[in-house]
Amino acid sequence: MPRAKVQRKSTAIDMTAMCDVSFLLLTFFILTATARQPDPLEVTIPTSTYKFKVPDVDIAILSIGKGKVFYEVVGKDVKMATLDKMGERYNIKFTPEQRERFGVIGAFGVPMANLPGFIDMSGDERSKYLDASIGIPTDSVNNQLSEWLLQSRNSVAELHQTQMRVTLRGDGQEEYSVVKKIIAILQKQKINKFSLITSTE
């Protein structure tokens, strides 16, 4: 008696559920990702074999290059609180819109007198302005960098009850005297422990 032949059928897989999950994950990652701020200063950092991950909270980053210093403090709440303190210190009033905008600005390097106008600029205008900027004043008569550091540390201590970490991101070709001056400013504020950002060797 001949065997009955079983008719072969191609298998069909419903991909609808997988597509839904993929788009949900993609949407989640896009909405939760933080945009990387463009670097205002071209810095060629030196290489190192030491590996240590820089924390992403309660930290200030000093970018040093071409004889200029740029400053960035991480955290919107800390930035806004620091701006308020600097405004009181230099008798400059900032609008609520300027406070909000400053909270999302990355590194900056402008004197306090030019800061309100800098905040009001568009992103492209800021980039062009920073190319020609003199950076944050660090001379002995008008040492605004020291004041930024002090007010940032006070803001971190008040808001997060912890000490702010300081990181230097210096150009490998920068003159030693410029870096020495920045380190002297840190030491005057009793900041004797700081990190140096380097690239992997």
XYZ file of N, CA and C in Angstrom:
603
model
N 0.845 -1.178 0.000
C 0.000 0.000 0.000
C 0.895 1.247 0.000
N 0.722 2.113 -0.985
C 1.606 3.289 -1.065
C 1.373 4.274 0.084
N 2.510 4.927 0.491
C 2.404 5.913 1.570
C 1.785 7.198 1.046
N 0.965 7.811 1.889
C 0.357 9.085 1.492
C 1.387 10.197 1.594
N 1.466 11.001 0.553
C 2.426 12.098 0.534
C 1.865 13.299 1.288
N 2.701 13.795 2.195
C 2.310 14.985 2.957
C 2.705 16.214 2.149
N 1.751 17.047 1.889
C 2.018 18.244 1.090
C 2.857 19.237 1.893
N 3.956 19.664 1.292
C 4.860 20.605 1.972
C 4.350 22.028 1.813
N 4.391 22.762 2.921
C 3.976 24.161 2.911
C 5.099 25.027 3.471
N 5.297 26.158 2.865
C 6.332 27.075 3.366
C 5.858 27.726 4.665
N 6.789 27.843 5.608
C 6.444 28.452 6.901
C 6.410 29.970 6.768
N 5.476 30.577 7.400
C 5.358 32.041 7.389
C 5.466 32.561 8.813
N 6.378 33.519 9.019
C 6.589 34.093 10.351
C 6.045 35.511 10.357
N 5.205 35.788 11.310
C 4.636 37.132 11.432
C 5.647 38.037 12.146
N 6.175 39.036 11.413
C 7.212 39.922 11.952
C 6.643 41.201 12.563
N 5.334 41.312 12.626
C 4.726 42.549 13.111
C 5.165 42.876 14.536
N 5.122 41.870 15.394
C 5.484 42.111 16.798
C 6.943 42.529 16.937
N 7.838 41.903 16.164
C 9.259 42.245 16.247
C 9.502 43.670 15.763
N 8.815 44.084 14.702
C 8.955 45.456 14.194
C 8.480 46.454 15.244
N 7.380 46.145 15.915
C 6.866 47.039 16.961
C 7.885 47.217 18.084
N 8.455 46.090 18.515
C 9.438 46.142 19.600
C 10.680 46.921 19.167
N 11.133 46.702 17.925
C 12.325 47.405 17.423
C 12.104 48.909 17.394
N 10.950 49.348 16.902
C 10.677 50.777 16.845
C 10.493 51.380 18.234
N 9.931 50.611 19.157
C 9.808 51.092 20.531
C 11.180 51.300 21.165
N 12.088 50.330 20.951
C 13.441 50.461 21.496
C 14.180 51.630 20.852
N 14.042 51.781 19.539
C 14.694 52.878 18.839
C 14.199 54.226 19.354
N 12.892 54.343 19.531
C 12.312 55.583 20.047
C 12.807 55.873 21.459
N 12.889 54.827 22.280
C 13.361 54.994 23.660
C 14.793 55.520 23.695
N 15.678 54.923 22.879
C 17.086 55.334 22.884
C 17.253 56.752 22.347
N 16.462 57.130 21.352
C 16.562 58.478 20.791
C 16.117 59.516 21.819
N 15.010 59.229 22.522
C 14.470 60.199 23.474
C 15.307 60.324 24.743
N 15.989 59.248 25.138
C 16.761 59.290 26.388
C 18.224 59.669 26.176
N 18.688 59.692 24.921
C 20.089 60.029 24.661
C 20.314 61.530 24.837
N 21.495 61.882 25.324
C 21.866 63.289 25.463
C 22.778 63.658 24.301
N 22.498 64.798 23.694
C 23.275 65.236 22.538
C 24.674 65.655 22.976
N 25.668 65.277 22.203
C 27.048 65.653 22.506
C 27.282 67.088 22.070
N 27.755 67.904 23.006
C 28.005 69.309 22.714
C 29.295 69.430 21.902
N 29.310 70.303 20.882
C 30.550 70.483 20.114
C 31.617 71.154 20.969
N 32.871 70.769 20.746
C 33.975 71.343 21.503
C 34.256 72.756 20.994
N 34.280 73.752 21.880
C 34.531 75.124 21.431
C 36.000 75.396 21.155
N 36.866 74.476 21.604
C 38.298 74.687 21.478
C 38.940 73.420 20.939
N 39.693 73.555 19.829
C 40.406 72.403 19.256
C 41.569 72.050 20.166
N 41.476 70.895 20.817
C 42.511 70.481 21.763
C 43.028 69.103 21.372
N 44.354 69.003 21.190
C 44.990 67.712 20.927
C 45.526 67.202 22.254
N 44.765 66.315 22.883
C 45.147 65.871 24.226
C 46.276 64.843 24.152
N 47.168 64.833 25.147
C 48.281 63.876 25.145
C 47.789 62.457 25.394
N 48.635 61.493 25.061
C 48.262 60.088 25.230
C 48.710 59.573 26.594
N 48.068 58.493 27.011
C 48.390 57.900 28.311
C 47.981 56.435 28.293
N 48.639 55.638 29.124
C 48.277 54.221 29.247
C 47.382 53.973 30.447
N 47.142 55.011 31.238
C 46.299 54.872 32.431
C 44.844 55.046 32.045
N 44.000 54.118 32.486
C 42.587 54.147 32.126
C 41.736 54.436 33.359
N 40.948 55.495 33.269
C 40.033 55.847 34.350
C 38.869 56.601 33.736
N 37.657 56.139 33.994
C 36.484 56.767 33.398
C 36.140 58.042 34.156
N 36.011 59.134 33.399
C 35.654 60.416 34.001
C 34.178 60.382 34.383
N 33.820 60.706 35.630
C 32.399 60.695 36.019
C 31.616 61.757 35.258
N 30.303 61.546 35.145
C 29.479 62.478 34.381
C 28.555 63.311 35.261
N 28.831 63.374 36.562
C 28.068 64.234 37.470
C 29.029 64.937 38.417
N 28.624 66.129 38.873
C 29.383 66.894 39.868
C 30.845 67.070 39.464
N 31.031 67.506 38.235
C 32.393 67.663 37.723
C 32.477 68.936 36.879
N 33.630 69.588 36.945
C 33.922 70.754 36.107
C 35.083 70.405 35.193
N 34.995 70.834 33.935
C 36.034 70.537 32.947
C 36.645 71.846 32.461
N 37.959 71.959 32.619
C 38.703 73.128 32.136
C 39.439 72.736 30.861
N 39.096 73.372 29.742
C 39.775 73.121 28.466
C 40.807 74.217 28.247
N 42.068 73.804 28.062
C 43.175 74.759 27.928
C 43.829 74.563 26.567
N 43.945 75.647 25.801
C 44.590 75.574 24.496
C 44.681 76.949 23.852
N 45.742 77.163 23.060
C 45.956 78.432 22.348
C 45.971 79.624 23.308
N 46.432 79.382 24.525
C 46.508 80.458 25.508
C 45.174 80.861 26.087
N 44.116 80.087 25.817
C 42.776 80.412 26.298
C 42.269 79.295 27.205
N 41.285 79.652 28.046
C 40.678 78.682 28.953
C 39.160 78.708 28.762
N 38.583 77.526 28.592
C 37.135 77.384 28.493
C 36.667 76.553 29.678
N 35.458 76.809 30.115
C 34.953 76.189 31.342
C 33.611 75.517 31.086
N 33.429 74.365 31.704
C 32.148 73.661 31.621
C 31.888 72.957 32.942
N 30.683 73.131 33.455
C 30.269 72.411 34.654
C 29.078 71.543 34.267
N 29.095 70.297 34.706
C 28.091 69.319 34.295
C 26.867 69.402 35.199
N 25.686 69.349 34.593
C 24.437 69.364 35.353
C 23.685 70.668 35.188
N 22.465 70.583 34.671
C 21.687 71.795 34.411
C 21.401 72.562 35.688
N 21.044 71.861 36.758
C 20.720 72.550 38.006
C 21.937 73.272 38.574
N 23.113 72.635 38.461
C 24.344 73.256 38.964
C 24.708 74.472 38.110
N 24.543 74.347 36.791
C 24.849 75.481 35.902
C 23.990 76.690 36.230
N 22.688 76.474 36.411
C 21.781 77.587 36.676
C 22.069 78.223 38.032
N 22.350 77.389 39.032
C 22.670 77.928 40.360
C 23.977 78.711 40.326
N 24.967 78.205 39.581
C 26.248 78.905 39.461
C 26.069 80.237 38.747
N 25.222 80.248 37.701
C 24.961 81.496 36.976
C 24.329 82.540 37.893
N 23.409 82.099 38.741
C 22.782 83.024 39.688
C 23.825 83.641 40.623
N 24.724 82.799 41.136
C 25.754 83.288 42.062
C 26.721 84.241 41.355
N 27.081 83.900 40.110
C 27.988 84.776 39.356
C 27.305 86.102 39.025
N 26.005 86.054 38.740
C 25.257 87.281 38.475
C 25.250 88.205 39.683
N 25.073 87.632 40.880
C 25.108 88.423 42.105
C 26.505 88.994 42.340
N 27.512 88.169 42.062
C 28.902 88.594 42.302
C 29.300 89.750 41.393
N 28.872 89.716 40.131
C 29.264 90.753 39.166
C 28.131 91.728 38.859
N 27.057 91.649 39.631
C 25.932 92.582 39.495
C 25.345 92.572 38.077
N 25.090 91.346 37.570
C 24.479 91.162 36.250
C 23.188 90.380 36.446
N 22.103 90.889 35.917
C 20.819 90.200 36.038
C 20.565 89.359 34.793
N 20.151 88.103 35.017
C 19.828 87.184 33.926
C 18.335 86.885 33.951
N 17.713 86.867 32.773
C 16.279 86.573 32.679
C 16.053 85.078 32.870
N 14.820 84.661 33.184
C 14.530 83.215 33.290
C 14.860 82.454 32.005
N 14.637 83.081 30.838
C 14.957 82.430 29.566
C 16.471 82.229 29.425
N 17.245 83.236 29.849
C 18.704 83.111 29.787
C 19.201 82.027 30.731
N 18.600 81.904 31.900
C 18.984 80.848 32.844
C 18.735 79.475 32.244
N 17.568 79.313 31.601
C 17.226 78.025 30.983
C 18.199 77.695 29.852
N 18.513 78.688 29.034
C 19.406 78.455 27.905
C 20.822 78.130 28.393
N 21.265 78.821 29.433
C 22.602 78.557 29.965
C 22.689 77.142 30.528
N 21.559 76.624 31.032
C 21.551 75.281 31.598
C 21.864 74.185 30.601
N 21.700 74.459 29.312
C 21.969 73.428 28.288
C 23.183 73.775 27.424
N 23.824 74.909 27.692
C 25.041 75.266 26.949
C 26.196 74.444 27.499
N 27.078 73.990 26.601
C 28.243 73.220 27.029
C 29.346 74.126 27.545
N 30.557 73.904 27.056
C 31.689 74.717 27.482
C 31.578 76.130 26.917
N 32.066 77.087 27.665
C 32.038 78.482 27.232
C 33.337 79.155 27.666
N 33.675 80.232 26.976
C 34.893 80.960 27.308
C 34.758 82.425 26.982
N 33.929 83.105 27.737
C 33.697 84.540 27.513
C 33.769 85.270 28.852
N 34.183 86.528 28.834
C 34.147 87.319 30.083
C 32.709 87.525 30.545
N 32.524 87.791 31.810
C 31.187 87.945 32.390
C 30.390 89.057 31.720
N 31.047 90.141 31.328
C 30.332 91.263 30.716
C 29.684 90.864 29.391
N 30.271 89.878 28.697
C 29.749 89.439 27.399
C 28.821 88.231 27.506
N 28.661 87.686 28.716
C 27.901 86.440 28.864
C 26.418 86.565 28.502
N 25.701 87.619 28.913
C 24.280 87.710 28.529
C 24.068 87.684 27.013
N 24.897 88.442 26.278
C 24.797 88.451 24.820
C 25.154 87.102 24.227
N 26.137 86.422 24.829
C 26.549 85.097 24.359
C 25.417 84.087 24.529
N 24.710 84.150 25.653
C 23.603 83.214 25.906
C 22.480 83.430 24.896
N 22.222 84.683 24.523
C 21.131 84.996 23.598
C 21.427 84.589 22.160
N 22.679 84.272 21.831
C 23.034 83.897 20.459
C 22.481 82.524 20.098
N 22.381 82.265 18.796
C 22.029 80.925 18.321
C 23.263 80.033 18.408
N 23.075 78.735 18.197
C 24.192 77.797 18.294
C 25.319 78.099 17.324
N 24.986 78.423 16.077
C 26.012 78.746 15.073
C 26.745 80.030 15.421
N 25.993 81.013 15.902
C 26.619 82.284 16.282
C 27.582 82.089 17.449
N 27.202 81.221 18.391
C 28.083 80.948 19.528
C 29.393 80.317 19.072
N 29.294 79.352 18.151
C 30.507 78.674 17.665
C 31.462 79.661 17.012
N 30.925 80.552 16.178
C 31.774 81.560 15.521
C 32.362 82.530 16.546
N 31.549 82.891 17.534
C 32.005 83.837 18.560
C 33.140 83.230 19.388
N 33.015 81.938 19.724
C 34.022 81.295 20.555
C 35.348 81.144 19.822
N 35.312 81.032 18.477
C 36.561 80.933 17.712
C 37.425 82.174 17.904
N 36.776 83.327 18.010
C 37.511 84.590 18.170
C 37.570 85.049 19.623
N 37.028 84.261 20.534
C 36.950 84.670 21.938
C 38.321 84.631 22.605
N 38.472 85.419 23.654
C 39.728 85.442 24.414
C 39.727 84.414 25.538
N 38.594 83.725 25.713
C 38.481 82.779 26.807
C 38.088 83.461 28.107
N 38.054 82.702 29.185
C 37.709 83.261 30.494
C 38.947 83.950 31.078
N 38.825 85.209 31.530
C 39.982 85.919 32.102
C 40.562 85.181 33.306
N 41.911 85.072 33.312
C 42.602 84.368 34.404
C 43.709 85.207 35.018
N 43.781 86.499 34.633
C 44.873 87.319 35.174
C 44.608 87.675 36.629
N 45.621 88.178 37.296
C 45.518 88.438 38.738
C 44.545 89.565 39.064
N 44.380 90.533 38.146
C 43.477 91.654 38.399
C 42.020 91.227 38.207
N 41.754 90.436 37.188
C 40.389 90.032 36.848
C 40.346 88.515 36.663
N 40.426 87.794 37.773
C 40.491 86.331 37.717
C 39.079 85.747 37.809
N 38.372 85.766 36.685
C 36.995 85.267 36.670
C 36.939 83.743 36.736
N 37.990 83.070 36.250
C 38.001 81.603 36.311
C 37.954 81.120 37.752
N 38.710 81.774 38.619
C 38.717 81.411 40.033
C 37.325 81.571 40.639
N 36.623 82.631 40.234
C 35.275 82.866 40.752
C 34.298 81.818 40.242
N 34.421 81.431 38.957
C 33.557 80.369 38.408
C 33.744 79.062 39.174
N 35.008 78.745 39.458
C 35.300 77.516 40.208
C 34.689 77.564 41.604
N 34.873 78.688 42.286
C 34.365 78.833 43.642
C 32.847 78.708 43.685
N 32.157 79.419 42.797
C 30.689 79.393 42.807
C 30.145 78.037 42.359
N 30.840 77.362 41.450
C 30.422 76.022 41.029
C 30.544 75.034 42.187
N 31.633 75.134 42.920
C 31.835 74.240 44.065
C 30.770 74.476 45.129
N 30.451 75.755 45.366
C 29.402 76.069 46.341
C 28.050 75.518 45.887
N 27.754 75.631 44.586
C 26.470 75.141 44.057
C 26.363 73.630 44.178
N 27.443 72.915 43.853
C 27.434 71.447 43.963
C 27.253 71.030 45.419
N 27.935 71.722 46.329
C 27.820 71.387 47.754
C 26.401 71.631 48.265
N 25.771 72.728 47.814
C 24.413 73.040 48.275
C 23.365 72.100 47.677
N 23.506 71.806 46.388
C 22.478 71.010 45.702
C 22.645 69.509 45.896
N 23.893 69.023 45.899
C 24.129 67.573 45.921
C 24.887 67.097 47.157
N 25.221 68.007 48.056
C 25.929 67.674 49.299
C 27.181 66.822 49.052
N 27.967 67.227 48.067
C 29.207 66.522 47.762
C 30.223 67.513 47.224
N 31.467 67.062 47.081
C 32.521 67.931 46.550
C 32.569 67.806 45.029
N 32.804 68.926 44.371
C 32.913 68.918 42.917
C 34.304 68.464 42.501
N 34.348 67.593 41.501
C 35.626 67.148 40.947
C 36.028 68.104 39.835
N 37.325 68.263 39.640
C 37.851 69.153 38.604
C 38.724 68.334 37.659
N 38.529 68.568 36.362
C 39.285 67.853 35.339
C 39.906 68.854 34.371
N 41.161 68.635 34.033
C 41.853 69.472 33.062
C 41.930 68.741 31.725
N 41.575 69.467 30.678
C 41.663 68.931 29.314
C 42.564 69.870 28.530
N 43.860 69.595 28.577
C 44.831 70.524 28.013
C 45.405 70.050 26.697
N 45.736 71.004 25.845
C 46.380 70.703 24.564
C 47.798 70.208 24.829
N 48.181 69.146 24.148
C 49.522 68.591 24.336
C 50.626 69.536 23.904
N 50.311 70.523 23.042
C 51.311 71.476 22.560
C 51.261 72.807 23.322
N 50.397 72.899 24.326
C 50.256 74.157 25.070
C 51.508 74.444 25.885
N 51.823 75.730 26.036
C 52.999 76.123 26.811
C 52.800 75.797 28.284
N 53.896 75.420 28.910
C 53.846 75.004 30.309
C 53.377 76.128 31.226
N 53.768 77.362 30.910
C 53.426 78.490 31.783
C 51.914 78.696 31.882
N 51.176 78.428 30.777
C 49.713 78.593 30.795
C 49.083 77.561 31.715
N 49.514 76.307 31.575
C 48.973 75.238 32.423
C 49.351 75.461 33.874
N 50.568 75.939 34.102
C 51.031 76.203 35.475
C 50.161 77.257 36.142
N 49.760 78.302 35.370
C 48.926 79.358 35.926
C 47.560 78.801 36.355
N 46.989 77.891 35.539
C 45.689 77.297 35.873
C 45.803 76.425 37.120
N 46.894 75.661 37.205
C 47.093 74.810 38.390
C 47.271 75.675 39.640
N 47.936 76.816 39.504
C 48.104 77.728 40.647
C 46.755 78.264 41.113
N 45.838 78.542 40.164
C 44.490 78.998 40.528
C 43.764 77.918 41.310
N 43.907 76.662 40.871
C 43.268 75.547 41.584
C 43.842 75.408 42.993
N 45.159 75.524 43.118
C 45.789 75.337 44.426
C 45.423 76.442 45.402
N 45.172 77.670 44.899
C 44.754 78.757 45.788
C 43.400 78.459 46.424
N 42.584 77.644 45.751
C 41.286 77.248 46.296
C 41.360 75.896 47.003
N 42.574 75.450 47.301
C 42.805 74.181 47.991
C 42.345 72.993 47.157
N 42.363 73.143 45.832
C 42.046 72.018 44.947
C 43.380 71.411 44.524
N 43.833 70.436 45.278
C 45.127 69.810 45.008
C 44.983 68.454 44.325
N 43.735 68.021 44.130
C 43.494 66.741 43.463
C 42.581 66.995 42.266
N 43.084 66.734 41.074
C 42.302 66.907 39.858
C 42.741 65.871 38.833
N 41.912 65.663 37.826
C 42.190 64.664 36.800
C 42.660 65.355 35.522
N 43.437 64.610 34.730
C 43.892 65.071 33.418
C 43.268 64.162 32.370
N 42.545 64.740 31.421
C 41.941 63.938 30.348
C 42.994 63.661 29.294
N 43.191 62.381 28.974
C 44.149 61.980 27.949
C 43.482 60.972 27.017
N 44.082 60.762 25.863
C 43.595 59.728 24.948
C 44.356 58.447 25.217
N 43.770 57.306 24.826
C 44.429 56.029 25.062
C 45.596 55.849 24.095
N 46.681 55.283 24.607
C 47.893 55.128 23.797
C 47.797 53.848 22.983
